[in-house]
Short mmCIF file of C-alpha atoms in Angstrom, two decimals:
data_model
loop_
_atom_site.label_atom_id
_atom_site.label_comp_id
_atom_site.label_asym_id
_atom_site.label_seq_id
_atom_site.Cartn_x
_atom_site.Cartn_y
_atom_site.Cartn_z
CA MET H 14 0.00 0.00 0.00
CA THR H 15 1.45 3.38 -0.97
CA LYS H 16 2.01 6.12 1.56
CA LYS H 17 -0.66 8.29 -0.10
CA ILE H 18 -3.30 5.57 0.18
CA ARG H 19 -2.21 4.66 3.70
CA ASN H 20 -2.50 8.30 4.77
CA TRP H 21 -5.96 8.62 3.20
CA PHE H 22 -7.21 5.65 5.23
CA ALA H 23 -5.24 7.09 8.20
CA ILE H 24 -4.08 3.63 9.23
CA ASN H 25 -2.35 3.78 12.63
CA GLN H 26 -2.79 7.53 12.60
CA GLN H 27 -1.15 9.20 15.60
CA ILE H 28 -1.73 12.84 16.46
CA GLY H 29 0.40 15.11 18.64
CA LEU H 30 -1.37 17.84 20.59
CA ASP H 31 0.04 20.82 22.48
CA LEU H 32 -2.70 22.58 24.44
CA GLY H 33 -1.61 26.10 25.28
CA SER H 34 -3.45 28.91 27.01
CA SER H 35 -3.51 31.01 23.84
CA THR H 36 -2.61 28.54 21.09
CA VAL H 37 -3.43 24.94 20.12
CA ARG H 38 -0.86 23.13 18.00
CA ILE H 39 -1.52 19.81 16.29
CA THR H 40 0.95 17.63 14.43
CA LEU H 41 -0.28 14.88 12.09
CA PRO H 42 2.82 13.01 10.92
CA ALA H 43 0.86 10.55 8.77
CA GLN H 44 -0.45 13.48 6.73
CA GLU H 45 2.79 15.46 6.99
CA LYS H 46 0.78 18.33 8.38
CA GLN H 47 0.92 20.77 11.29
CA VAL H 48 -1.88 23.04 12.45
CA THR H 49 -1.63 26.13 14.64
CA GLN H 50 -4.78 27.90 15.80
CA ALA H 51 -5.71 30.32 18.55
CA ALA H 52 -7.17 28.51 21.58
CA VAL H 53 -10.37 30.56 21.40
CA VAL H 54 -14.05 29.61 21.12
CA ALA H 55 -16.98 31.95 20.35
CA ARG H 56 -20.37 30.68 21.55
CA ASN H 57 -23.89 32.01 20.98
CA MET H 58 -25.32 31.98 24.52
CA ARG H 59 -28.91 32.17 23.23
CA THR H 60 -28.68 29.02 21.16
CA ASP H 61 -25.67 27.40 22.90
CA GLN H 62 -24.05 26.92 19.51
CA ILE H 63 -20.42 27.46 18.57
CA VAL H 64 -20.17 30.25 16.01
CA ALA H 65 -16.39 30.34 15.55
CA ILE H 66 -13.22 28.63 16.76
CA GLY H 67 -9.50 29.22 16.56
CA ASP H 68 -8.13 32.20 14.64
CA ALA H 69 -11.59 33.13 13.38
CA ALA H 70 -12.90 33.35 16.95
CA GLU H 71 -9.88 35.34 18.13
CA LYS H 72 -10.61 38.03 15.53
CA THR H 73 -14.00 38.60 17.19
CA LEU H 74 -12.56 39.35 20.65
CA GLY H 75 -13.96 42.67 21.88
CA ARG H 76 -16.15 42.99 18.80
CA THR H 77 -19.17 40.77 19.51
CA PRO H 78 -22.71 41.51 20.72
CA ALA H 79 -23.55 40.69 24.33
CA HIS H 80 -25.02 37.26 23.53
CA ILE H 81 -21.79 36.05 21.87
CA GLU H 82 -19.29 34.89 24.48
CA THR H 83 -15.66 34.53 23.40
CA MET H 84 -13.41 32.54 25.72
CA TYR H 85 -10.12 30.74 26.18
CA PRO H 86 -10.89 27.18 27.41
CA ILE H 87 -7.47 26.89 29.08
CA VAL H 88 -6.32 29.54 31.54
CA GLU H 89 -2.78 29.45 33.00
CA GLY H 90 -2.36 25.82 31.98
CA VAL H 91 -5.60 24.69 33.65
CA VAL H 92 -8.83 23.65 31.91
CA ASP H 93 -11.32 26.46 32.58
CA ASP H 94 -14.18 25.28 30.32
CA SER H 95 -14.14 21.61 29.29
CA ALA H 96 -17.21 21.91 27.02
CA SER H 97 -15.59 24.69 24.99
CA LEU H 98 -12.30 22.77 24.87
CA GLU H 99 -14.13 19.72 23.54
CA SER H 100 -15.78 21.83 20.82
CA LEU H 101 -12.46 23.42 19.88
CA ILE H 102 -10.51 20.15 19.64
CA SER H 103 -13.21 18.10 17.93
CA MET H 104 -13.78 20.76 15.26
CA LEU H 105 -10.05 21.25 14.65
CA LEU H 106 -9.50 17.49 14.35
CA TYR H 107 -12.43 17.09 11.97
CA GLN H 108 -11.24 19.96 9.79
CA ASN H 109 -7.66 18.73 9.62
CA THR H 110 -7.83 14.92 9.48
CA SER H 111 -8.77 12.78 6.53
CA GLY H 112 -9.83 9.24 5.71
CA LEU H 113 -11.65 6.81 7.96
CA PHE H 114 -10.16 8.25 11.17
CA GLN H 115 -12.08 11.45 10.55
CA PHE H 116 -15.04 9.44 11.75
CA ILE H 117 -13.83 6.46 13.80
CA GLY H 118 -11.17 7.97 16.06
CA ARG H 119 -7.50 8.75 16.45
CA ASN H 120 -4.70 8.08 18.91
CA ILE H 121 -3.59 11.31 20.56
CA LEU H 122 -0.31 12.07 22.32
CA VAL H 123 -0.83 15.23 24.36
CA ALA H 124 1.85 17.32 26.06
CA LEU H 125 0.86 18.34 29.58
CA PRO H 126 2.39 21.21 31.58
CA ALA H 127 3.97 21.13 35.02
CA SER H 128 0.92 22.80 36.55
CA VAL H 129 -1.45 19.97 35.58
CA THR H 130 -3.25 18.12 38.38
CA ASP H 131 -4.74 14.63 38.42
CA VAL H 132 -8.16 16.27 38.04
CA ASP H 133 -7.00 18.14 34.94
CA VAL H 134 -5.48 14.95 33.50
CA ARG H 135 -8.87 13.23 33.77
CA ILE H 136 -10.70 16.24 32.35
CA ILE H 137 -8.31 16.51 29.38
CA GLY H 138 -8.41 12.75 28.78
CA ASN H 139 -12.21 12.64 28.87
CA THR H 140 -12.48 15.77 26.73
CA LEU H 141 -10.16 14.36 24.05
CA GLN H 142 -12.06 11.07 23.99
CA LYS H 143 -15.32 12.97 23.55
CA SER H 144 -13.58 14.87 20.75
CA GLY H 145 -13.01 11.63 18.87
CA ALA H 146 -9.80 10.21 20.34
CA ARG H 147 -9.64 6.43 20.51
CA GLU H 148 -6.68 6.44 22.90
CA VAL H 149 -5.11 9.31 24.81
CA MET H 150 -1.57 9.26 26.15
CA ALA H 151 0.13 12.08 28.04
CA VAL H 152 3.76 13.12 27.98
CA PRO H 153 5.37 15.86 30.09
CA ALA H 154 5.74 19.00 28.01
CA SER H 155 9.28 19.30 29.38
CA ILE H 156 10.20 15.90 27.89
CA ALA H 157 8.63 16.78 24.54
CA GLY H 158 10.48 20.10 24.58
CA LEU H 159 13.85 18.50 25.27
CA VAL H 160 13.26 15.90 22.57
CA GLY H 161 12.35 18.74 20.21
CA VAL H 162 15.67 20.54 20.79
CA GLY H 163 17.63 17.30 20.44
CA ALA H 164 18.80 17.14 24.05
CA PRO H 165 20.00 13.73 25.36
CA VAL H 166 16.84 13.02 27.38
CA GLY H 167 17.87 9.45 28.21
CA ASP H 168 21.27 10.37 29.66
CA PRO H 169 21.78 10.19 33.45
CA THR H 170 22.98 13.80 33.54
CA THR H 171 20.52 16.60 34.32
CA GLN H 172 18.93 18.64 31.53
CA LEU H 173 17.18 21.89 32.50
CA VAL H 174 14.39 23.26 30.29
CA VAL H 175 12.47 26.52 30.71
CA ASN H 176 9.30 26.76 28.63
CA ILE H 177 7.83 30.28 28.57
CA GLY H 178 4.30 30.00 27.23
CA SER H 179 1.34 32.35 27.22
CA GLY H 180 -0.38 31.28 30.41
CA ILE H 181 2.48 29.77 32.40
CA THR H 182 6.22 29.36 32.48
CA GLN H 183 7.29 25.78 33.13
CA ILE H 184 10.69 24.69 34.37
CA ALA H 185 11.85 21.09 34.74
CA ALA H 186 14.96 19.12 35.57
CA VAL H 187 15.11 15.90 33.54
CA SER H 188 17.50 13.01 34.06
CA ASP H 189 17.63 9.45 32.72
CA GLY H 190 14.40 9.91 30.76
CA SER H 191 12.36 11.09 33.74
CA VAL H 192 11.22 14.40 35.18
CA VAL H 193 13.05 14.66 38.51
CA THR H 194 11.27 17.84 39.58
CA GLU H 195 9.27 20.59 37.90
CA ALA H 196 7.49 23.82 38.73
CA SER H 197 5.37 26.46 37.06
CA SER H 198 4.74 30.18 37.38
CA SER H 199 2.12 32.57 36.03
CA VAL H 200 4.93 34.94 34.99
CA ALA H 201 4.47 34.29 31.29
CA GLY H 202 3.38 35.83 28.00
CA ASN H 203 -0.09 36.93 29.06
CA GLN H 204 1.27 38.69 32.14
CA PHE H 205 3.70 40.61 29.93
CA ASP H 206 0.75 41.68 27.75
CA LEU H 207 -1.20 42.91 30.79
CA MET H 208 1.81 44.89 32.02
CA ILE H 209 2.05 46.61 28.64
CA VAL H 210 -1.69 47.41 28.72
CA GLN H 211 -1.34 48.93 32.21
CA TYR H 212 1.81 50.86 31.36
CA ILE H 213 0.25 52.50 28.28
CA ALA H 214 -2.87 53.37 30.28
CA ASP H 215 -0.85 54.89 33.13
CA ASP H 216 1.78 56.74 31.11
CA PHE H 217 -0.09 57.65 27.94
CA GLY H 218 -3.73 57.71 29.06
CA LEU H 219 -4.70 55.24 26.35
CA ARG H 220 -6.70 52.05 26.72
CA ILE H 221 -5.65 49.23 24.39
CA SER H 222 -6.56 45.56 24.12
CA SER H 223 -4.39 42.64 25.18
CA GLN H 224 -4.23 41.59 21.51
CA GLN H 225 -2.64 44.93 20.62
CA ALA H 226 -0.28 44.60 23.57
CA ARG H 227 0.79 41.19 22.31
CA ARG H 228 1.58 42.65 18.88
CA ILE H 229 3.62 45.43 20.46
CA LYS H 230 5.48 42.90 22.61
CA HIS H 231 6.38 40.82 19.56
CA GLU H 232 7.61 43.90 17.68
CA LEU H 233 9.41 45.78 20.45
CA GLY H 234 9.70 43.51 23.50
CA ALA H 235 13.23 43.39 24.92
CA VAL H 236 15.16 43.01 28.16
CA ARG H 237 16.52 46.15 29.82
CA GLY H 238 20.11 46.69 28.71
CA TRP H 239 19.65 44.91 25.39
CA SER H 240 19.39 48.34 23.80
CA ASP H 241 19.72 51.61 25.71
CA GLU H 242 18.61 53.64 22.69
CA PRO H 243 14.92 54.52 22.14
CA GLY H 244 15.14 52.39 19.00
CA GLU H 245 12.28 51.33 16.85
CA LYS H 246 8.77 52.66 17.32
CA THR H 247 5.33 51.38 16.42
CA ALA H 248 1.92 53.04 16.19
CA VAL H 249 -0.88 51.88 18.46
CA SER H 250 -4.51 52.97 18.44
CA GLY H 251 -6.90 52.87 21.35
CA GLN H 252 -9.45 54.74 23.43
CA ASP H 253 -8.41 57.96 25.12
CA GLU H 254 -9.12 57.63 28.84
CA ALA H 255 -10.16 61.28 29.20
CA SER H 256 -12.39 61.73 26.16
CA SER H 257 -13.24 58.06 25.38
CA LEU H 258 -12.55 58.94 21.74
CA PRO H 259 -10.08 57.22 19.38
CA ARG H 260 -6.43 58.24 19.61
CA GLU H 261 -3.19 57.00 18.11
CA ILE H 262 0.25 57.24 19.67
CA ASN H 263 3.77 56.02 18.91
CA ILE H 264 5.36 53.60 21.38
CA ALA H 265 9.15 53.16 21.51
CA ARG H 266 11.07 50.02 22.39
CA ILE H 267 12.40 51.68 25.53
CA ASP H 268 8.81 52.14 26.77
CA ILE H 269 8.07 48.43 26.43
CA THR H 270 11.40 47.56 28.02
CA GLU H 271 10.45 49.63 31.04
CA ALA H 272 6.93 48.19 31.16
CA ILE H 273 8.01 44.55 31.34
CA ASP H 274 11.19 44.95 33.41
CA PRO H 275 9.53 43.98 36.74
CA LEU H 276 8.32 40.71 35.21
CA ILE H 277 11.79 39.94 33.85
CA SER H 278 13.06 40.23 37.43
CA ASP H 279 10.27 37.93 38.66
CA LEU H 280 11.13 35.39 35.96
CA VAL H 281 14.80 35.41 36.96
CA ASP H 282 13.85 34.97 40.62
CA PHE H 283 11.64 32.00 39.73
CA ILE H 284 14.40 30.25 37.78
CA GLN H 285 17.01 30.97 40.44
CA ALA H 286 14.79 29.61 43.21
CA PHE H 287 14.22 26.41 41.22
CA ILE H 288 17.93 25.87 40.61
CA ARG H 289 18.71 26.47 44.30
CA SER H 290 16.25 23.68 45.19
CA LEU H 291 18.27 21.09 43.25
CA SER H 292 21.04 18.87 44.51
CA ALA H 293 24.69 19.84 44.11
CA ASP H 294 25.21 17.17 41.45
CA MET H 295 22.25 18.40 39.41
CA VAL H 296 23.43 21.99 39.62
CA ALA H 297 26.89 20.86 38.47
CA ASP H 298 25.27 19.19 35.43
CA ILE H 299 23.41 22.40 34.62
CA SER H 300 26.63 24.35 34.93
CA SER H 301 28.18 22.00 32.35
CA HIS H 302 25.24 21.59 29.96
CA GLY H 303 23.38 24.86 30.34
CA LEU H 304 19.69 25.69 30.09
CA HIS H 305 17.31 25.04 27.19
CA LEU H 306 15.00 28.01 26.59
CA VAL H 307 11.81 27.24 24.63
CA GLY H 308 8.26 28.54 24.17
CA GLY H 309 6.95 31.58 22.33
CA GLY H 310 7.52 33.82 25.35
CA SER H 311 11.26 33.29 25.07
CA ARG H 312 11.34 35.42 21.90
CA LEU H 313 11.96 38.61 23.90
CA ALA H 314 15.09 40.23 22.52
CA GLY H 315 18.07 39.76 24.80
CA LEU H 316 16.37 37.33 27.17
CA GLY H 317 18.73 34.45 26.53
CA ASP H 318 21.82 36.62 27.02
CA HIS H 319 20.32 38.14 30.17
CA LEU H 320 19.60 34.74 31.73
CA ALA H 321 23.07 33.51 30.80
CA SER H 322 24.58 36.53 32.57
CA VAL H 323 22.59 36.44 35.81
CA LEU H 324 22.55 32.63 36.14
CA ASP H 325 26.14 32.14 34.95
CA VAL H 326 25.19 29.25 32.64
CA SER H 327 25.01 28.84 28.89
CA VAL H 328 21.51 29.30 27.45
CA HIS H 329 20.48 27.33 24.36
CA GLU H 330 17.88 29.10 22.21
CA ARG H 331 15.95 28.08 19.10
CA VAL H 332 14.93 30.06 16.01
CA ASN H 333 11.29 28.90 16.39
CA PRO H 334 10.96 28.18 20.12
CA GLU H 335 7.15 27.96 20.00
CA GLN H 336 7.40 24.91 17.70
CA VAL H 337 9.77 22.87 19.88
CA ILE H 338 7.16 20.85 21.78
CA MET H 339 5.36 19.96 18.55
CA GLU H 340 8.64 18.86 17.00
CA GLY H 341 9.27 16.69 20.04
CA LEU H 342 5.82 15.10 19.85
CA GLY H 343 6.27 14.41 16.15
CA TYR H 344 9.63 12.79 16.78
CA ILE H 345 8.24 10.57 19.55
CA ILE H 346 5.34 9.48 17.32
CA ASP H 347 7.69 8.65 14.43
CA ARG H 348 10.18 6.65 16.51
CA GLU H 349 10.43 3.01 15.53
CA ASP H 350 11.99 2.22 18.91
CA GLY H 351 9.19 3.95 20.77
CA ASP H 352 8.99 1.46 23.65
CA GLN H 353 11.21 3.64 25.82
CA PHE H 354 8.95 6.63 25.36
CA THR H 355 5.81 4.54 25.85
CA GLN H 356 7.15 3.36 29.20
CA LEU H 357 8.07 6.93 30.10
CA ILE H 358 4.58 8.16 29.25
CA ARG H 359 2.88 5.36 31.17
CA ALA H 360 5.07 6.09 34.20
CA TYR H 361 4.11 9.77 33.99
CA GLU H 362 0.41 8.90 33.84
CA SER H 363 0.69 6.61 36.86
CA THR H 364 1.94 9.50 39.02
CA LYS H 365 -1.10 11.64 38.24
#
């Protein structure tokens, strides 16, 4: 049977799923396809029907009538609305799978964050099964991330990974194919957006949305000291706090640097506290091997260099850090010698 025919029938189709607070990423190796959509659902509260999901729903944020509720099903790494999550996943899977498994089920490998509880594991498992999954297996997002960057996960030495997402920042120490210890913090992408919103309101008297703040962060976000010059500017429109009328201003990089600086300090404190909690041997490994920085929130200009300086360790960065976990899931799914990872995943599930 040719690969094309096999993919159409979706025989042995495995799907990788990364559930983020702001983004859902799906990898379908059998179809050589990856999907990235906003983790947003718009629901008509009068009819209880879903009117939009993903990127289409995100575009309606702040622009819908009162009876249309737009929500993020996952908040800070925790399932906030399981019904909306089920609708989001089932519709995304239906739209992006083909062949018989579009109707009879799929096997899903889902990356779970450090903040997940046994209750959340059951909720996510049940939700994915209701969404059409035949079997659901969970893998620590830290393991998937390390596999994605090509780190020697199975070695007995300690590997440290920091995953800065939208809702949470996860940090984990991994050794001999297992998560030795992990922690999470709400100091992450969404908090940076809120700080930018507050800063522009306080200093410029302009109300803007978190979506605009995210755009500004991506364009101008940087660590203090990365550039002491005002640098590049970008225009931002919003609502004047005094007149409630539209107004446009120009924001400079130095403004955004100042806005997010307190959170950079909090992030450093979080990582330092985690490293201090480790054994001397583990810290020695980290000193030798460095820190792996992944997740979309790690794109802030100068962040890697800043962490390397204050922590006195090498920091390994990626060109597309937000894709690392998906790459790891895809690699695990494609492995012919996947028994080791299956055992690792089962062991992880048994602890939840």
